Coordinates of C-alpha atoms and ligand atoms in Angstrom, one line a residue:
Chain A
M1 CA 137.7 129.7 97.1
L2 CA 134.2 128.7 96.6
T3 CA 134.0 125.9 99.1
Y4 CA 135.4 128.2 101.7
R5 CA 132.6 130.8 101.4
K6 CA 130.0 128.1 101.4
A7 CA 131.5 126.5 104.5
A8 CA 131.6 129.9 106.2
T9 CA 127.9 130.4 105.5
A10 CA 127.2 126.8 106.7
S11 CA 129.0 127.5 110.0
L12 CA 126.8 130.5 110.6
L13 CA 123.7 128.6 109.6
F14 CA 124.3 125.4 111.6
P15 CA 127.6 125.2 113.4
P16 CA 127.6 121.4 114.2
A17 CA 127.9 120.7 110.5
G18 CA 129.3 124.0 109.4
I19 CA 132.5 123.8 111.5
P20 CA 133.6 120.5 110.0
A21 CA 132.8 122.1 106.6
M22 CA 135.0 125.0 107.5
Y23 CA 137.8 122.7 108.7
H24 CA 137.8 120.6 105.5
S25 CA 137.7 123.6 103.3
L26 CA 140.7 125.2 105.1
E27 CA 142.4 121.8 104.8
A28 CA 141.6 121.8 101.1
G29 CA 143.2 125.2 100.8
R30 CA 146.3 124.1 102.6
L31 CA 146.7 120.9 100.6
A32 CA 146.2 122.9 97.4
R33 CA 149.0 125.3 98.4
E34 CA 151.3 122.3 99.1
G35 CA 150.6 121.0 95.6
D36 CA 148.6 118.0 96.7
V37 CA 145.8 118.3 94.1
E38 CA 144.1 115.0 94.9
G39 CA 144.1 115.6 98.6
A40 CA 142.7 119.1 98.1
R41 CA 140.0 117.7 95.9
T42 CA 139.0 115.1 98.5
A43 CA 139.0 117.6 101.3
G44 CA 137.0 120.0 99.1
G45 CA 134.4 117.3 98.5
K46 CA 134.1 116.7 102.2
A47 CA 133.7 120.4 102.8
R48 CA 130.8 120.4 100.3
D49 CA 129.1 117.4 101.9
W50 CA 129.3 119.0 105.3
S51 CA 127.9 122.3 103.9
W52 CA 124.9 120.4 102.6
Y53 CA 124.4 118.7 105.9
A54 CA 124.3 122.2 107.4
V55 CA 121.5 123.1 105.1
G56 CA 119.5 119.8 105.3
V57 CA 119.9 119.1 109.0
G58 CA 120.2 122.7 110.1
L59 CA 116.9 123.8 108.5
T60 CA 115.1 120.8 109.8
V61 CA 116.3 121.5 113.4
Y62 CA 115.2 125.1 113.1
V63 CA 111.7 124.2 111.8
I64 CA 111.2 121.7 114.5
A65 CA 112.4 124.1 117.1
F66 CA 110.0 126.7 115.9
L67 CA 107.1 124.2 116.0
L68 CA 107.9 123.3 119.5
F69 CA 108.1 126.9 120.5
I70 CA 104.6 127.5 119.1
L71 CA 103.4 124.4 120.9
F72 CA 104.7 125.3 124.3
N73 CA 104.4 129.1 124.1
N74 CA 101.9 130.8 126.3
H75 CA 102.0 128.0 128.9
G76 CA 101.4 125.4 126.3
A77 CA 98.0 126.8 125.2
V78 CA 98.4 125.5 121.7
R79 CA 99.2 122.0 123.1
V80 CA 96.2 122.1 125.3
V81 CA 93.8 123.3 122.7
F82 CA 94.9 120.9 120.0
F83 CA 96.3 118.0 121.9
G84 CA 94.4 117.9 125.3
W85 CA 95.6 114.8 127.1
S86 CA 92.4 114.3 128.9
I87 CA 90.7 113.7 125.6
L88 CA 93.5 112.1 123.6
T89 CA 93.8 109.5 126.3
N90 CA 90.1 109.0 126.8
G91 CA 89.2 105.5 125.6
K92 CA 85.5 106.3 125.4
A93 CA 86.2 109.3 123.1
W94 CA 88.3 107.1 120.8
H95 CA 85.6 104.5 120.7
S96 CA 83.0 107.0 119.7
M97 CA 85.3 108.6 117.1
L98 CA 86.2 105.3 115.6
K99 CA 82.5 104.4 115.2
G100 CA 82.1 107.7 113.4
F101 CA 85.2 107.2 111.3
W102 CA 84.0 103.8 110.2
I103 CA 81.1 105.5 108.4
N104 CA 83.6 107.7 106.6
I105 CA 85.5 104.7 105.6
Q106 CA 82.5 102.9 104.3
V107 CA 81.3 105.9 102.4
F108 CA 84.8 106.2 100.9
F109 CA 85.1 102.6 99.8
I110 CA 81.7 102.3 98.3
T111 CA 81.9 105.7 96.5
E112 CA 85.4 104.8 95.2
I113 CA 84.2 101.6 93.7
I114 CA 81.2 103.3 92.1
V115 CA 83.3 106.1 90.8
L116 CA 85.9 103.8 89.3
V117 CA 83.3 102.1 87.1
W118 CA 80.9 105.1 86.5
A119 CA 83.7 107.5 85.5
L120 CA 85.1 104.9 83.0
V121 CA 81.6 104.7 81.5
V122 CA 81.4 108.4 81.2
A123 CA 84.9 108.7 79.7
I124 CA 84.2 106.1 77.1
V125 CA 80.9 107.7 76.2
R126 CA 82.7 111.0 75.7
L127 CA 85.1 109.2 73.3
L128 CA 82.5 107.3 71.3
P129 CA 83.2 108.0 67.6
G130 CA 80.9 109.1 64.8
K131 CA 77.9 111.3 64.2
A132 CA 75.4 108.8 65.6
C133 CA 76.8 109.1 69.1
R134 CA 77.0 112.9 69.1
P135 CA 73.9 113.5 71.3
I136 CA 75.0 111.1 74.0
R137 CA 78.6 112.5 73.8
M138 CA 77.2 115.9 74.5
L139 CA 75.1 114.6 77.3
A140 CA 78.1 113.2 79.0
T141 CA 80.1 116.4 78.4
L142 CA 77.2 118.4 80.0
Y143 CA 77.3 116.1 83.1
V144 CA 81.0 116.5 83.5
D145 CA 80.8 120.3 83.1
I146 CA 78.0 120.6 85.6
F147 CA 79.4 118.4 88.4
R148 CA 83.0 119.6 88.0
G149 CA 81.7 123.1 88.4
I150 CA 79.6 122.7 91.6
P151 CA 81.4 122.5 95.0
A152 CA 81.0 119.0 96.4
I153 CA 79.4 120.4 99.6
L154 CA 76.5 121.9 97.5
V155 CA 75.9 118.7 95.7
V156 CA 75.7 116.9 99.1
Y157 CA 73.1 119.4 100.3
L158 CA 71.1 119.3 97.1
V159 CA 71.2 115.6 96.6
G160 CA 71.2 114.6 100.3
L161 CA 68.3 116.9 101.4
G162 CA 66.6 117.7 98.1
F163 CA 66.1 114.2 96.6
L164 CA 64.4 113.1 99.8
Q165 CA 62.1 116.2 100.1
A166 CA 61.2 116.0 96.4
K167 CA 60.7 112.3 96.5
V168 CA 62.7 112.0 93.3
P169 CA 61.8 108.7 91.5
L170 CA 64.2 105.8 92.1
V171 CA 66.2 107.7 94.6
G172 CA 63.6 109.4 96.7
D173 CA 63.8 107.1 99.6
L174 CA 67.4 106.3 100.5
S175 CA 69.3 106.5 103.7
D176 CA 71.5 109.6 104.5
N177 CA 74.6 107.5 103.8
Q178 CA 73.3 106.4 100.5
Y179 CA 72.5 110.0 99.5
V180 CA 76.0 111.0 100.4
I181 CA 77.5 108.2 98.4
L182 CA 75.3 109.2 95.5
A183 CA 76.3 112.9 95.8
L184 CA 80.0 112.1 96.1
S185 CA 79.9 109.6 93.2
L186 CA 78.3 112.2 91.0
T187 CA 80.9 114.8 91.8
Y188 CA 83.9 112.5 91.7
G189 CA 82.6 110.6 88.7
A190 CA 82.9 113.9 86.8
Y191 CA 86.5 114.5 87.9
V192 CA 87.7 110.9 87.5
S193 CA 86.1 110.6 84.0
E194 CA 88.4 113.4 82.9
V195 CA 91.4 111.6 84.4
Y196 CA 90.4 108.5 82.5
R197 CA 89.8 110.4 79.3
A198 CA 93.2 112.0 79.4
G199 CA 94.7 108.5 80.0
I200 CA 92.8 107.0 77.1
E201 CA 93.8 109.8 74.8
S202 CA 97.4 109.4 75.9
V203 CA 97.5 105.9 74.4
H204 CA 99.0 106.3 71.0
W205 CA 96.6 106.0 68.1
S206 CA 98.9 103.5 66.5
Q207 CA 97.9 101.0 69.2
V208 CA 94.3 101.4 68.0
A209 CA 95.4 101.0 64.4
A210 CA 97.2 97.8 65.3
A211 CA 94.2 96.4 67.2
R212 CA 91.7 97.4 64.5
S213 CA 93.9 96.0 61.8
L214 CA 93.7 92.6 63.5
G215 CA 89.9 92.7 63.1
L216 CA 89.1 93.8 66.6
S217 CA 86.0 96.1 66.8
Y218 CA 86.2 99.6 68.2
T219 CA 84.8 98.4 71.5
Q220 CA 87.1 95.4 71.7
S221 CA 90.1 97.6 70.9
L222 CA 89.1 99.9 73.8
R223 CA 88.5 97.0 76.1
H224 CA 91.6 95.0 75.5
V225 CA 94.2 97.4 74.2
V226 CA 93.4 101.0 75.1
V227 CA 91.7 100.9 78.5
P228 CA 94.2 98.5 80.2
Q229 CA 97.1 100.8 79.1
A230 CA 95.2 103.9 80.1
V231 CA 94.3 102.6 83.5
R232 CA 98.0 101.9 84.3
R233 CA 98.8 105.4 83.2
V234 CA 96.1 107.1 85.3
I235 CA 97.0 105.6 88.6
P236 CA 99.0 108.6 89.9
P237 CA 96.2 111.1 89.1
L238 CA 93.6 108.7 90.4
L239 CA 95.5 108.4 93.6
N240 CA 95.3 112.2 94.0
D241 CA 91.6 112.2 93.4
F242 CA 90.9 109.3 95.8
I243 CA 92.9 110.9 98.6
G244 CA 90.8 114.0 97.9
L245 CA 87.7 111.8 98.1
Q246 CA 88.8 110.2 101.3
K247 CA 89.1 113.6 102.9
D248 CA 85.9 114.9 101.3
T249 CA 83.9 112.2 103.1
A250 CA 84.0 114.7 106.0
I251 CA 81.4 116.7 104.0
I252 CA 78.8 114.2 104.9
S253 CA 78.6 115.8 108.4
V254 CA 76.7 118.7 106.9
I255 CA 73.6 116.7 106.4
G256 CA 73.7 115.3 109.9
V257 CA 75.3 111.9 109.4
L258 CA 77.0 110.8 112.6
D259 CA 80.4 110.6 111.0
V260 CA 83.7 111.3 112.6
V261 CA 83.4 115.1 112.2
N262 CA 80.0 115.3 113.9
R263 CA 81.2 113.1 116.7
A264 CA 84.2 115.3 117.2
R265 CA 81.9 118.3 117.4
F266 CA 79.8 116.6 120.1
I267 CA 82.9 115.8 122.2
N268 CA 84.2 119.3 121.8
N269 CA 81.0 120.9 122.8
A270 CA 81.0 118.8 125.9
K271 CA 84.7 119.3 126.8
G272 CA 85.4 122.7 125.4
T273 CA 88.6 121.9 123.6
L274 CA 89.5 121.1 120.0
A275 CA 91.4 117.9 120.7
A276 CA 88.7 115.7 119.3
Y277 CA 89.2 117.4 115.9
S278 CA 92.8 116.6 116.2
M279 CA 91.8 113.0 116.8
A280 CA 89.7 113.0 113.7
A281 CA 92.7 114.5 111.8
L282 CA 94.9 111.7 113.1
L283 CA 92.4 109.1 112.0
F284 CA 92.3 110.5 108.5
L285 CA 96.1 110.5 108.3
A286 CA 96.2 107.0 109.6
V287 CA 94.3 106.0 106.4
T288 CA 95.6 108.5 103.8
I289 CA 99.3 108.0 104.4
P290 CA 99.3 104.2 104.2
F291 CA 96.9 104.4 101.2
T292 CA 99.3 106.8 99.4
R293 CA 102.2 104.5 100.0
W294 CA 100.3 101.4 98.9
L295 CA 99.2 103.0 95.7
E296 CA 102.7 104.2 95.0
W297 CA 103.9 100.7 95.5
L298 CA 101.2 99.3 93.1
Q299 CA 102.2 101.9 90.5
K300 CA 105.9 100.9 90.8
R301 CA 105.0 97.3 90.4
S302 CA 103.0 97.9 87.3
Q303 CA 105.7 100.0 85.9
N304 CA 108.2 97.2 86.4
R305 CA 105.9 94.9 84.6
M306 CA 105.3 97.2 81.6
Q307 CA 108.1 99.5 80.7
G308 CA 108.2 101.5 77.5
G309 CA 105.4 101.3 75.0
H310 CA 104.0 104.4 73.6
Chain B
M1 CA 89.8 89.4 37.6
A2 CA 92.7 89.9 40.0
F3 CA 92.7 88.9 43.6
L4 CA 93.1 92.5 44.8
E5 CA 91.9 95.2 42.4
I6 CA 92.7 98.8 43.1
R7 CA 90.8 101.1 40.7
D8 CA 91.5 104.9 40.5
V9 CA 91.8 105.3 44.3
H10 CA 92.0 108.9 45.6
K11 CA 92.8 109.9 49.1
R12 CA 92.9 113.4 50.5
F13 CA 93.9 114.7 53.9
G14 CA 92.2 118.0 54.1
P15 CA 93.4 120.0 51.2
A16 CA 96.3 117.7 50.5
H17 CA 95.6 115.3 47.6
I18 CA 97.8 112.3 48.7
L19 CA 96.7 109.5 46.4
R20 CA 95.8 110.8 43.0
G21 CA 94.3 107.9 41.1
I22 CA 96.0 104.7 42.0
S23 CA 95.2 101.6 40.0
L24 CA 96.9 98.3 40.6
D25 CA 96.2 94.5 40.3
V26 CA 97.6 92.0 42.7
E27 CA 97.2 88.3 41.7
L28 CA 96.9 85.5 44.2
H29 CA 100.4 84.5 45.4
Q30 CA 102.0 87.6 44.0
V31 CA 104.4 89.7 46.0
V32 CA 104.1 93.4 45.0
C33 CA 106.7 95.9 46.1
L34 CA 105.9 99.6 46.5
I35 CA 109.0 101.8 46.2
G36 CA 109.2 105.5 46.1
A37 CA 110.5 108.5 48.0
S38 CA 109.3 109.1 51.6
G39 CA 106.0 110.9 51.4
S40 CA 105.0 109.5 48.0
G41 CA 102.0 107.7 49.6
K42 CA 103.1 104.1 50.1
S43 CA 101.8 103.9 53.7
T44 CA 98.6 105.7 52.8
L45 CA 97.9 103.2 50.0
L46 CA 98.5 100.2 52.3
R47 CA 96.3 101.7 55.0
C48 CA 93.5 102.3 52.5
I49 CA 93.5 98.7 51.5
N50 CA 92.5 97.5 54.9
A51 CA 90.3 100.4 55.5
L52 CA 92.4 102.1 58.2
E53 CA 91.9 105.1 56.0
V54 CA 88.6 105.8 54.2
I55 CA 89.2 106.5 50.5
D56 CA 87.7 109.5 48.8
G57 CA 87.3 108.0 45.3
G58 CA 87.7 104.8 43.4
V59 CA 87.1 101.2 44.5
I60 CA 89.1 98.4 46.0
N61 CA 88.0 94.8 45.5
L62 CA 89.3 91.8 47.4
D63 CA 88.6 88.5 45.6
G64 CA 85.7 90.1 43.8
D65 CA 84.1 91.8 46.8
R66 CA 84.1 95.5 47.2
C67 CA 86.1 96.4 50.3
S68 CA 86.1 100.1 50.3
G69 CA 83.6 102.9 50.8
Q70 CA 80.3 103.0 52.7
G71 CA 78.6 100.0 54.2
I72 CA 81.4 97.5 54.3
D73 CA 82.1 95.4 57.4
V74 CA 85.6 96.7 58.2
D75 CA 86.1 94.2 61.0
A76 CA 85.4 91.3 58.7
L77 CA 87.5 92.7 56.0
R78 CA 90.5 93.1 58.3
Q79 CA 90.4 89.5 59.3
E80 CA 91.3 88.7 55.7
I81 CA 94.1 91.3 55.5
G82 CA 97.1 91.4 57.8
I83 CA 99.2 94.5 58.2
V84 CA 102.6 95.0 59.8
F85 CA 103.8 98.5 60.6
Q86 CA 107.2 100.1 60.6
S87 CA 107.0 100.7 64.4
F88 CA 105.9 97.1 65.4
N89 CA 103.0 98.4 67.5
L90 CA 103.0 95.4 69.8
F91 CA 100.7 95.8 72.8
P92 CA 103.1 96.7 75.6
H93 CA 100.9 95.5 78.4
M94 CA 100.5 92.0 77.1
T95 CA 103.0 89.1 76.8
V96 CA 104.2 88.0 73.4
L97 CA 101.7 85.1 73.6
D98 CA 98.8 87.3 74.5
N99 CA 99.7 89.7 71.7
I100 CA 99.4 86.9 69.2
T101 CA 96.3 85.1 70.6
L102 CA 94.2 88.2 71.4
A103 CA 92.6 88.5 68.0
P104 CA 92.2 84.8 67.4
R105 CA 90.4 84.5 70.7
K106 CA 88.3 87.7 70.5
V107 CA 87.6 87.9 66.8
L108 CA 87.7 84.3 65.6
R109 CA 86.4 83.1 69.0
L110 CA 89.0 80.3 69.1
P111 CA 89.3 78.5 72.5
A112 CA 92.3 79.8 74.4
A113 CA 94.1 76.5 74.3
E114 CA 93.7 76.2 70.5
A115 CA 94.8 79.9 70.0
E116 CA 97.9 79.3 72.1
D117 CA 98.8 76.1 70.3
R118 CA 98.7 77.9 67.1
A119 CA 100.7 80.9 68.4
M120 CA 103.3 78.5 69.8
Q121 CA 103.6 76.8 66.5
L122 CA 104.2 80.1 64.8
L123 CA 106.6 81.3 67.4
T124 CA 108.5 78.0 67.2
R125 CA 108.8 78.5 63.4
I126 CA 110.4 81.9 63.9
G127 CA 112.6 80.7 66.7
L128 CA 111.0 82.7 69.5
A129 CA 109.1 80.1 71.4
E130 CA 111.1 80.8 74.6
K131 CA 110.0 84.4 74.5
A132 CA 106.3 83.6 74.6
K133 CA 105.8 84.8 78.2
D134 CA 108.0 87.9 77.9
Y135 CA 106.7 91.4 77.5
P136 CA 107.6 93.1 74.3
D137 CA 110.0 95.6 75.9
R138 CA 112.3 92.7 76.7
L139 CA 112.7 91.9 73.0
S140 CA 115.0 93.4 70.5
G141 CA 113.5 95.4 67.6
G142 CA 114.0 92.5 65.2
Q143 CA 112.3 90.1 67.6
Q144 CA 109.4 92.5 68.2
Q145 CA 108.9 92.9 64.5
R146 CA 108.9 89.1 64.0
V147 CA 106.3 88.8 66.7
A148 CA 104.3 91.5 65.0
I149 CA 104.4 89.5 61.7
V150 CA 103.3 86.3 63.6
R151 CA 100.5 88.3 65.3
A152 CA 99.1 89.2 61.9
L153 CA 99.6 85.6 60.6
A154 CA 97.8 84.1 63.5
M155 CA 94.6 85.5 61.9
E156 CA 95.4 83.4 58.8
P157 CA 95.0 86.4 56.5
R158 CA 94.8 86.0 52.7
L159 CA 96.7 89.1 52.0
M160 CA 99.6 90.6 54.0
L161 CA 100.5 94.3 53.9
L162 CA 104.0 95.1 55.1
D163 CA 104.8 98.8 55.6
E164 CA 108.6 99.4 55.7
I165 CA 108.8 96.7 58.3
T166 CA 112.6 96.9 58.6
S167 CA 113.0 100.7 58.5
A168 CA 113.1 101.1 62.2
L169 CA 115.6 98.3 62.8
D170 CA 119.3 98.3 63.4
P171 CA 121.0 97.0 60.2
E172 CA 122.1 93.7 61.8
L173 CA 118.5 92.9 62.7
V174 CA 117.1 93.4 59.2
A175 CA 118.0 90.0 57.9
E176 CA 116.1 88.0 60.5
V177 CA 112.9 89.8 59.7
L178 CA 113.3 89.6 55.9
N179 CA 114.0 85.8 56.2
I180 CA 110.4 85.4 57.5
V181 CA 109.0 87.4 54.6
R182 CA 111.1 85.4 52.2
D183 CA 109.6 82.2 53.7
L184 CA 106.1 83.6 53.4
A185 CA 106.7 84.4 49.8
R186 CA 107.9 80.9 49.2
D187 CA 104.8 79.5 50.8
G188 CA 102.7 81.5 48.4
M189 CA 101.4 84.3 50.7
T190 CA 100.0 87.2 48.7
M191 CA 101.8 90.3 49.8
M192 CA 102.2 94.0 49.2
L193 CA 105.2 95.6 50.8
A194 CA 106.4 99.1 50.9
T195 CA 110.2 98.9 51.3
H196 CA 113.5 100.6 50.9
E197 CA 115.3 97.3 50.8
M198 CA 115.9 97.2 47.1
H199 CA 117.9 94.0 47.1
F200 CA 115.1 92.3 48.8
A201 CA 112.5 93.8 46.5
K202 CA 114.4 92.6 43.5
E203 CA 114.7 89.1 45.0
V204 CA 111.1 88.4 46.1
S205 CA 108.7 90.5 44.1
S206 CA 106.7 89.6 41.2
K207 CA 106.0 93.2 40.4
V208 CA 107.5 96.5 41.5
C209 CA 105.5 99.7 41.5
F210 CA 107.3 103.1 41.7
L211 CA 105.1 105.6 43.5
H212 CA 105.6 109.3 42.9
E213 CA 103.5 112.0 44.5
G214 CA 100.5 109.8 44.8
V215 CA 100.5 108.0 41.4
I216 CA 102.1 104.8 40.2
L217 CA 104.5 106.3 37.7
E218 CA 105.9 103.0 36.6
E219 CA 105.3 99.3 37.3
G220 CA 106.8 96.1 36.0
P221 CA 108.8 93.1 36.8
P222 CA 111.7 93.8 39.1
E223 CA 114.3 93.1 36.4
Q224 CA 112.8 95.8 34.3
I225 CA 112.2 98.4 37.0
F226 CA 115.6 98.0 38.6
G227 CA 117.5 97.2 35.4
D228 CA 115.9 99.3 32.8
P229 CA 113.5 101.9 34.2
T230 CA 111.8 103.9 31.5
E231 CA 110.7 106.9 33.6
E232 CA 113.1 109.6 34.3
R233 CA 111.9 110.0 37.9
T234 CA 112.3 106.2 38.5
Q235 CA 115.9 106.5 37.2
A236 CA 116.6 109.5 39.5
F237 CA 115.1 107.7 42.5
L238 CA 117.1 104.5 41.9
K239 CA 120.2 106.6 41.3
R240 CA 119.8 108.2 44.7
I241 CA 119.3 104.7 46.3
I242 CA 122.4 103.4 44.6
D243 CA 124.4 106.5 45.6
A244 CA 123.3 105.8 49.2
G245 CA 124.8 102.3 48.8
R246 CA 121.5 100.5 49.1
L247 CA 121.4 98.6 45.8
Ligands
ADP401 N1 96.8 111.3 58.8 C1 97.3 112.1 57.9 N2 97.0 113.4 57.9 C2 97.5 114.3 57.1 N3 98.5 114.0 56.2 C3 98.9 112.7 56.2 C4 98.4 111.7 57.0 N4 99.0 110.6 56.7 C5 99.8 110.8 55.8 N5 99.8 112.1 55.4 C6 100.6 112.7 54.3 O1 100.5 111.9 53.2 C7 101.7 111.9 52.5 C8 102.1 110.5 52.2 O2 102.4 109.9 53.4 P1 102.8 108.3 53.4 O3 101.7 107.6 52.8 O4 103.1 108.0 54.8 O5 104.1 108.3 52.5 P2 105.2 107.1 52.5 O6 104.7 106.0 53.3 O7 105.4 106.9 51.0 O8 106.4 107.8 53.1 C9 102.7 112.7 53.3 O9 102.9 113.9 52.8 C10 102.1 112.8 54.7 O10 102.4 113.9 55.3
MG402 MG1 105.5 105.2 55.0

């Protein structure tokens, strides 16, 4: 009997759930022999449930046990290196780290707002119709190709250090933070414009036909009909890109901004452990996880408000 | 000079020659029905009239003004011509009311209050006033199509194009939509409709055109087209319709 074999495997995998699985599957067999079909089915169902518990709970227990083993192996070396209490409980260290992290947060928020607008502009330019707009379409395409193709860290170096050295007009005299915002906006603007473009193109052409047939111009159709639908659709991929951006703010440390990463490095140099990096990691998690959940919630809400459509 | 003049219109999609010399006059207050097999070019013709498609030859004049080809203001033209599609094409992210008031507000620049008043009057007339704040996905197909008609009417067009507006509807919802069209016809709206509802075409139309492979093979008053078609192909088409139990 199939449940019997599964239950036996479950018992081997994780006895606390596997043994009840075994019991119910034996019970199912007995009831089946006695002709109690319904009872056998119920018992079989219970056996299956317990077998799944053996997998779901059992594997979790083993993974956690393995992690604990790593953590406390070798007299807790891993724990000491990554989670040194003397630093994790040091108020001054936290204070310094938070001050650094605040810079990351600021850079993130300002960049995100710039990117949201700038990327939409680029996406719309790339979708401008007609021959007349061809040169500017190509320019936008070139921009996207270039900045999607260069690693963000190189853009930060080139923009952050180069613009200052070369005294580039308009942007030759900005603060480090502003350069970083500029660099990340250029890089992420290219990514996000592609997200927008996919979203805009996913709005069915019949929506444009309907808008144009009412006398709305191309721009008005985009503005009132296509873009609002596209934006709702691109929230999930945007979410991914912005979590990426949030983390990539750590790149600003390479041009010497006193952000959370550089502060962690100072603390580690002084104390000789990596715990400050763990603190930085925890700070990032404290933002990215709620941020993800919040955006998921937003997305659900807008889905509830607008179902269907094509 | 007819209100809408279509002269020798050609339309190609790549190598496919879809409209092959269509000529047709529509007088003010006339209702002209286009019938013909699927793929004969009914939708394409309607889309050419309000410049959703660019024609490759011929001219189209609306009230004496050329409305096809280079250099025409399509946005201005489309304010005069309303079109309703088979698939409703309501804007899913807007309420019914916003669907209707969008163009009056943005194109005609009516104040929001005035546009809403007008929309509510139209909605009341079709019995959907209480749906004004709903999103389209909460409405039945018939209700959505009625809203789509009202959305086009809100621009106060002088010509309405209806492209198989009941073809996507469950049979029991067809009547509620056709009733509106019937009212419009009675009020003197100039209309061109592509339809498979032959009973309805017979009832409302001033003229019926049978399209076949991109040409108008036969046109005439409904009594003649449905009662005594001269062309063999028209006879064959109508026979298929009758066999399908639709006439
Ligand atoms: N955008 C298009 N591109 C290519 N072919 C098209 C396009 N639109 C319509 N056609 C073709 O034109 C022909 C007529 O289509 P249509 O006007 O929709 O016919 P009807 O409305 O009478 O069913 C069909 O063969 C269809 O495949
Ligand atoms: Mg059609």
